[in-house]
Amino acid sequence: MILFAGDPHGSFDHLYPFIKEHKDVALVILGDLQLTTPEPLEKLAQYADLWFIHGNHDSKTVAAFESLWGTEWHTRSLHGRVQEIQGKRIAGLGGVFRGQIWMPPNKPLFFDPIHYCQYCSQEKIWRGGVPLRHRTSIFPSDIEVLEQQQADILICHEAPKPHPSGFAVINQLAEKMGVTQIYHGHHHENFQYTTPAQQGYQIINVGFRSLCDIQGNYLHIGVDDRNL
C-alpha cells in the first residue's frame, strides 16, 4: 500500500493510525516536513517504508535542512529521480519556484546551482553552494533531469495547472514522463481537480496534514488552524 502525505509542518501524529493499521505501507511525504531533528522520521520508519520530497519550509532553518540532508535520510529523497516503490515508478520534484531563480512562465535567470553561484556575491554563498533558502528552489536543471525519464507517478511540492497557483511547466513534465497521476502538496486546502479526458492523468492535491491512497481517495483531511 502506497500512501501520500500532505505538508506535515512538524506534526506527524495523524499518520500513525493509518500506517499502524496496515502492513507493508510505503509512506511518501510531499514536502514541508519542517523538522527540527530527524527523530520523527526514525519513529515513522518503524511502521512504514519512508520517502519524501522537500518543500519550501525545509530550508527555512539550518535545523530543518540538516534533519533531511545532514543525515542518512537524504537517501530517501525522491527529488530529481525515479524510484520504483511497490511496483510503481515514482518521480520526485521537490521545492518551489522563486523569482530570484525561475518563475515560470518567465524565462529562468539561472539554469542550475553552479550558474547561480557564478553570479552570487561571496557573502551569500552557504557551505560552498547556493544560499540556504535556495536549497529548496527549483532550477531548470531539475526539470531537465526528470523529463528524460519515464514514470507512473509524479510527486511535487508545487501545483500544476489548472490550480489557480499552478504551473504549466509541471503539466508539461508530466506529459513528457508519461505519468498517469500527479500528487502535490504546498497548497493546504485540498483543491478539487476535474481531470479532462484528453489530459490523460489524474491530479491530486494532498493538503495540510492530509493523507491519500494511490487511488486518490482522501483517508484523512487536515485543517490548518494554526493561526486561529
Short mmCIF file of C-alpha atoms in Angstrom, two decimals:
data_model
loop_
_atom_site.label_atom_id
_atom_site.label_comp_id
_atom_site.label_asym_id
_atom_site.label_seq_id
_atom_site.Cartn_x
_atom_site.Cartn_y
_atom_site.Cartn_z
CA MET A 1 0.00 0.00 0.00
CA ILE A 2 1.34 3.42 -1.01
CA LEU A 3 0.11 6.47 0.91
CA PHE A 4 0.78 10.12 0.10
CA ALA A 5 1.01 12.64 2.95
CA GLY A 6 0.50 16.38 2.54
CA ASP A 7 2.57 19.02 4.33
CA PRO A 8 3.06 17.83 7.94
CA HIS A 9 4.69 21.07 9.14
CA GLY A 10 6.38 19.32 12.03
CA SER A 11 3.45 17.18 13.22
CA PHE A 12 3.10 13.52 12.27
CA ASP A 13 0.67 12.11 14.84
CA HIS A 14 -2.22 11.99 12.36
CA LEU A 15 -0.34 9.46 10.22
CA TYR A 16 0.09 6.73 12.82
CA PRO A 17 -3.47 5.34 12.83
CA PHE A 18 -3.09 4.58 9.11
CA ILE A 19 0.46 3.24 8.98
CA LYS A 20 -0.05 1.11 12.10
CA GLU A 21 -3.28 -0.38 10.75
CA HIS A 22 -1.71 -1.87 7.62
CA LYS A 23 1.40 -3.88 6.91
CA ASP A 24 3.79 -3.13 4.05
CA VAL A 25 2.99 0.60 3.84
CA ALA A 26 5.12 2.95 1.75
CA LEU A 27 4.62 6.50 3.02
CA VAL A 28 5.54 9.32 0.63
CA ILE A 29 5.64 12.82 2.16
CA LEU A 30 5.09 15.67 -0.29
CA GLY A 31 7.31 18.30 1.32
CA ASP A 32 7.30 20.80 4.19
CA LEU A 33 8.27 18.25 6.80
CA GLN A 34 9.65 21.21 8.79
CA LEU A 35 11.75 19.13 11.15
CA THR A 36 13.99 20.25 13.99
CA THR A 37 15.58 16.79 14.37
CA PRO A 38 15.36 13.57 12.32
CA GLU A 39 13.67 11.77 15.23
CA PRO A 40 10.13 11.92 13.73
CA LEU A 41 11.40 10.12 10.62
CA GLU A 42 13.02 7.42 12.72
CA LYS A 43 9.71 6.82 14.51
CA LEU A 44 7.67 6.73 11.30
CA ALA A 45 10.13 4.31 9.74
CA GLN A 46 9.26 1.72 12.40
CA TYR A 47 5.89 1.31 10.67
CA ALA A 48 6.41 2.36 7.04
CA ASP A 49 8.85 2.44 4.15
CA LEU A 50 9.50 6.18 4.23
CA TRP A 51 10.15 8.51 1.27
CA PHE A 52 9.88 12.26 0.77
CA ILE A 53 10.48 15.33 -1.33
CA HIS A 54 11.33 18.72 0.15
CA GLY A 55 9.17 21.82 0.33
CA ASN A 56 9.98 25.48 0.82
CA HIS A 57 9.88 25.20 4.62
CA ASP A 58 12.60 22.55 4.59
CA SER A 59 15.30 25.17 4.11
CA LYS A 60 13.88 27.89 6.35
CA THR A 61 16.24 26.93 9.16
CA VAL A 62 19.55 25.11 9.36
CA ALA A 63 17.92 22.52 11.64
CA ALA A 64 15.18 21.77 9.09
CA PHE A 65 17.77 21.39 6.34
CA GLU A 66 20.17 19.29 8.41
CA SER A 67 17.41 16.93 9.55
CA LEU A 68 16.94 15.83 5.94
CA TRP A 69 20.25 16.35 4.15
CA GLY A 70 22.69 16.15 7.03
CA THR A 71 21.69 12.60 7.95
CA GLU A 72 21.24 9.23 6.29
CA TRP A 73 17.68 10.28 5.45
CA HIS A 74 18.92 12.17 2.40
CA THR A 75 18.98 8.78 0.64
CA ARG A 76 15.17 8.62 0.95
CA SER A 77 14.64 11.82 -1.01
CA LEU A 78 12.87 11.24 -4.33
CA HIS A 79 13.82 14.66 -5.70
CA GLY A 80 15.35 14.53 -9.16
CA ARG A 81 14.99 10.80 -9.70
CA VAL A 82 12.63 7.93 -10.42
CA GLN A 83 12.31 5.21 -7.81
CA GLU A 84 10.29 2.01 -8.09
CA ILE A 85 8.15 1.63 -4.97
CA GLN A 86 5.82 -1.35 -4.71
CA GLY A 87 5.80 -1.75 -8.47
CA LYS A 88 5.14 1.94 -9.25
CA ARG A 89 7.78 4.21 -10.79
CA ILE A 90 7.58 7.40 -8.74
CA ALA A 91 9.37 10.57 -9.87
CA GLY A 92 10.04 13.45 -7.47
CA LEU A 93 10.28 17.20 -7.96
CA GLY A 94 10.84 18.91 -4.63
CA GLY A 95 10.96 22.61 -3.88
CA VAL A 96 9.25 25.72 -5.19
CA PHE A 97 9.67 28.26 -7.95
CA ARG A 98 11.20 31.53 -6.78
CA GLY A 99 11.56 34.72 -8.79
CA GLN A 100 15.27 35.08 -8.00
CA ILE A 101 15.85 31.78 -9.86
CA TRP A 102 12.89 30.97 -12.11
CA MET A 103 9.23 31.92 -12.02
CA PRO A 104 7.50 30.25 -14.99
CA PRO A 105 6.25 31.17 -17.49
CA ASN A 106 9.02 33.79 -17.34
CA LYS A 107 12.46 32.83 -18.56
CA PRO A 108 14.80 31.49 -15.88
CA LEU A 109 17.55 33.74 -14.55
CA PHE A 110 19.79 30.78 -13.76
CA PHE A 111 19.92 27.25 -15.19
CA ASP A 112 21.41 25.37 -12.24
CA PRO A 113 23.03 25.98 -8.83
CA ILE A 114 26.52 26.32 -10.35
CA HIS A 115 25.27 29.02 -12.71
CA TYR A 116 23.68 30.85 -9.76
CA CYS A 117 26.87 30.71 -7.70
CA GLN A 118 28.91 32.17 -10.56
CA TYR A 119 26.92 35.40 -10.23
CA CYS A 120 26.21 35.29 -6.50
CA SER A 121 28.12 37.56 -4.12
CA GLN A 122 30.56 35.66 -1.94
CA GLU A 123 28.81 36.58 1.31
CA LYS A 124 25.64 34.82 0.12
CA ILE A 125 27.39 31.53 -0.61
CA TRP A 126 26.43 28.94 2.01
CA ARG A 127 28.58 25.89 2.63
CA GLY A 128 30.16 26.22 -0.77
CA GLY A 129 26.90 26.46 -2.69
CA VAL A 130 23.65 28.37 -3.07
CA PRO A 131 22.17 30.17 -0.03
CA LEU A 132 20.19 28.07 2.43
CA ARG A 133 16.88 29.50 1.18
CA HIS A 134 17.59 28.41 -2.39
CA ARG A 135 18.39 24.83 -1.42
CA THR A 136 14.64 24.35 -1.93
CA SER A 137 14.32 26.43 -5.12
CA ILE A 138 13.56 24.72 -8.43
CA PHE A 139 16.10 25.23 -11.21
CA PRO A 140 15.51 24.37 -14.88
CA SER A 141 18.16 21.67 -14.48
CA ASP A 142 15.83 19.85 -12.06
CA ILE A 143 13.19 19.61 -14.77
CA GLU A 144 15.72 18.63 -17.42
CA VAL A 145 16.94 15.64 -15.41
CA LEU A 146 13.42 14.28 -14.96
CA GLU A 147 11.99 14.90 -18.42
CA GLN A 148 14.44 12.40 -19.90
CA GLN A 149 12.90 9.60 -17.82
CA GLN A 150 9.59 7.75 -17.65
CA ALA A 151 7.40 7.23 -14.58
CA ASP A 152 3.94 6.20 -13.46
CA ILE A 153 3.51 8.90 -10.81
CA LEU A 154 4.97 12.39 -10.44
CA ILE A 155 5.10 13.84 -6.94
CA CYS A 156 5.87 17.51 -6.47
CA HIS A 157 5.51 20.25 -3.91
CA GLU A 158 4.31 22.89 -6.36
CA ALA A 159 0.97 22.50 -8.12
CA PRO A 160 0.34 22.03 -11.84
CA LYS A 161 -2.40 23.76 -13.79
CA PRO A 162 -5.37 24.17 -13.53
CA HIS A 163 -4.71 25.01 -9.88
CA PRO A 164 -5.05 28.81 -9.55
CA SER A 165 -1.45 28.94 -8.29
CA GLY A 166 -0.23 26.11 -10.51
CA PHE A 167 2.48 25.96 -13.18
CA ALA A 168 2.04 24.60 -16.69
CA VAL A 169 5.68 23.50 -16.74
CA ILE A 170 4.72 20.73 -14.31
CA ASN A 171 1.97 19.55 -16.66
CA GLN A 172 4.49 19.55 -19.50
CA LEU A 173 6.88 17.49 -17.40
CA ALA A 174 4.14 15.00 -16.53
CA GLU A 175 3.27 14.59 -20.21
CA LYS A 176 6.89 14.02 -21.22
CA MET A 177 7.33 11.43 -18.49
CA GLY A 178 4.11 9.63 -19.40
CA VAL A 179 2.69 9.62 -15.87
CA THR A 180 -0.89 8.69 -15.02
CA GLN A 181 -1.02 10.62 -11.73
CA ILE A 182 0.38 13.78 -10.12
CA TYR A 183 0.32 14.16 -6.34
CA HIS A 184 1.31 17.54 -4.91
CA GLY A 185 1.38 19.34 -1.58
CA HIS A 186 2.15 23.01 -0.75
CA HIS A 187 -1.46 24.22 -1.03
CA HIS A 188 -3.31 23.39 2.15
CA GLU A 189 -6.93 23.35 1.02
CA ASN A 190 -7.18 20.04 -0.93
CA PHE A 191 -8.10 21.69 -4.23
CA GLN A 192 -10.50 19.50 -6.20
CA TYR A 193 -9.39 18.88 -9.79
CA THR A 194 -11.69 17.78 -12.57
CA THR A 195 -9.43 15.92 -14.97
CA PRO A 196 -10.27 16.33 -18.68
CA ALA A 197 -10.22 13.02 -20.53
CA GLN A 198 -7.71 14.35 -23.04
CA GLN A 199 -5.27 15.25 -20.26
CA GLY A 200 -4.60 11.59 -19.62
CA TYR A 201 -3.58 11.83 -15.98
CA GLN A 202 -5.16 12.40 -12.58
CA ILE A 203 -4.09 15.29 -10.30
CA ILE A 204 -4.47 15.10 -6.53
CA ASN A 205 -3.76 17.97 -4.13
CA VAL A 206 -2.88 16.40 -0.78
CA GLY A 207 -3.34 19.36 1.53
CA PHE A 208 -2.21 20.32 5.02
CA ARG A 209 -1.69 17.21 7.18
CA SER A 210 -3.89 15.21 4.81
CA LEU A 211 -3.42 11.67 3.54
CA CYS A 212 -4.37 9.96 0.27
CA ASP A 213 -4.17 6.45 -1.09
CA ILE A 214 -2.94 5.53 -4.55
CA GLN A 215 -6.45 5.79 -5.98
CA GLY A 216 -6.54 9.45 -4.96
CA ASN A 217 -9.01 8.88 -2.12
CA TYR A 218 -8.63 11.09 0.94
CA LEU A 219 -8.13 8.98 4.05
CA HIS A 220 -7.62 11.99 6.29
CA ILE A 221 -8.20 15.70 5.70
CA GLY A 222 -6.32 18.14 7.89
CA VAL A 223 -7.41 21.66 8.76
CA ASP A 224 -4.80 24.38 9.08
CA ASP A 225 -5.96 26.15 12.21
CA ARG A 226 -2.51 27.19 13.42
CA ASN A 227 -3.33 30.90 13.21
CA LEU A 228 -6.81 30.66 14.72
#
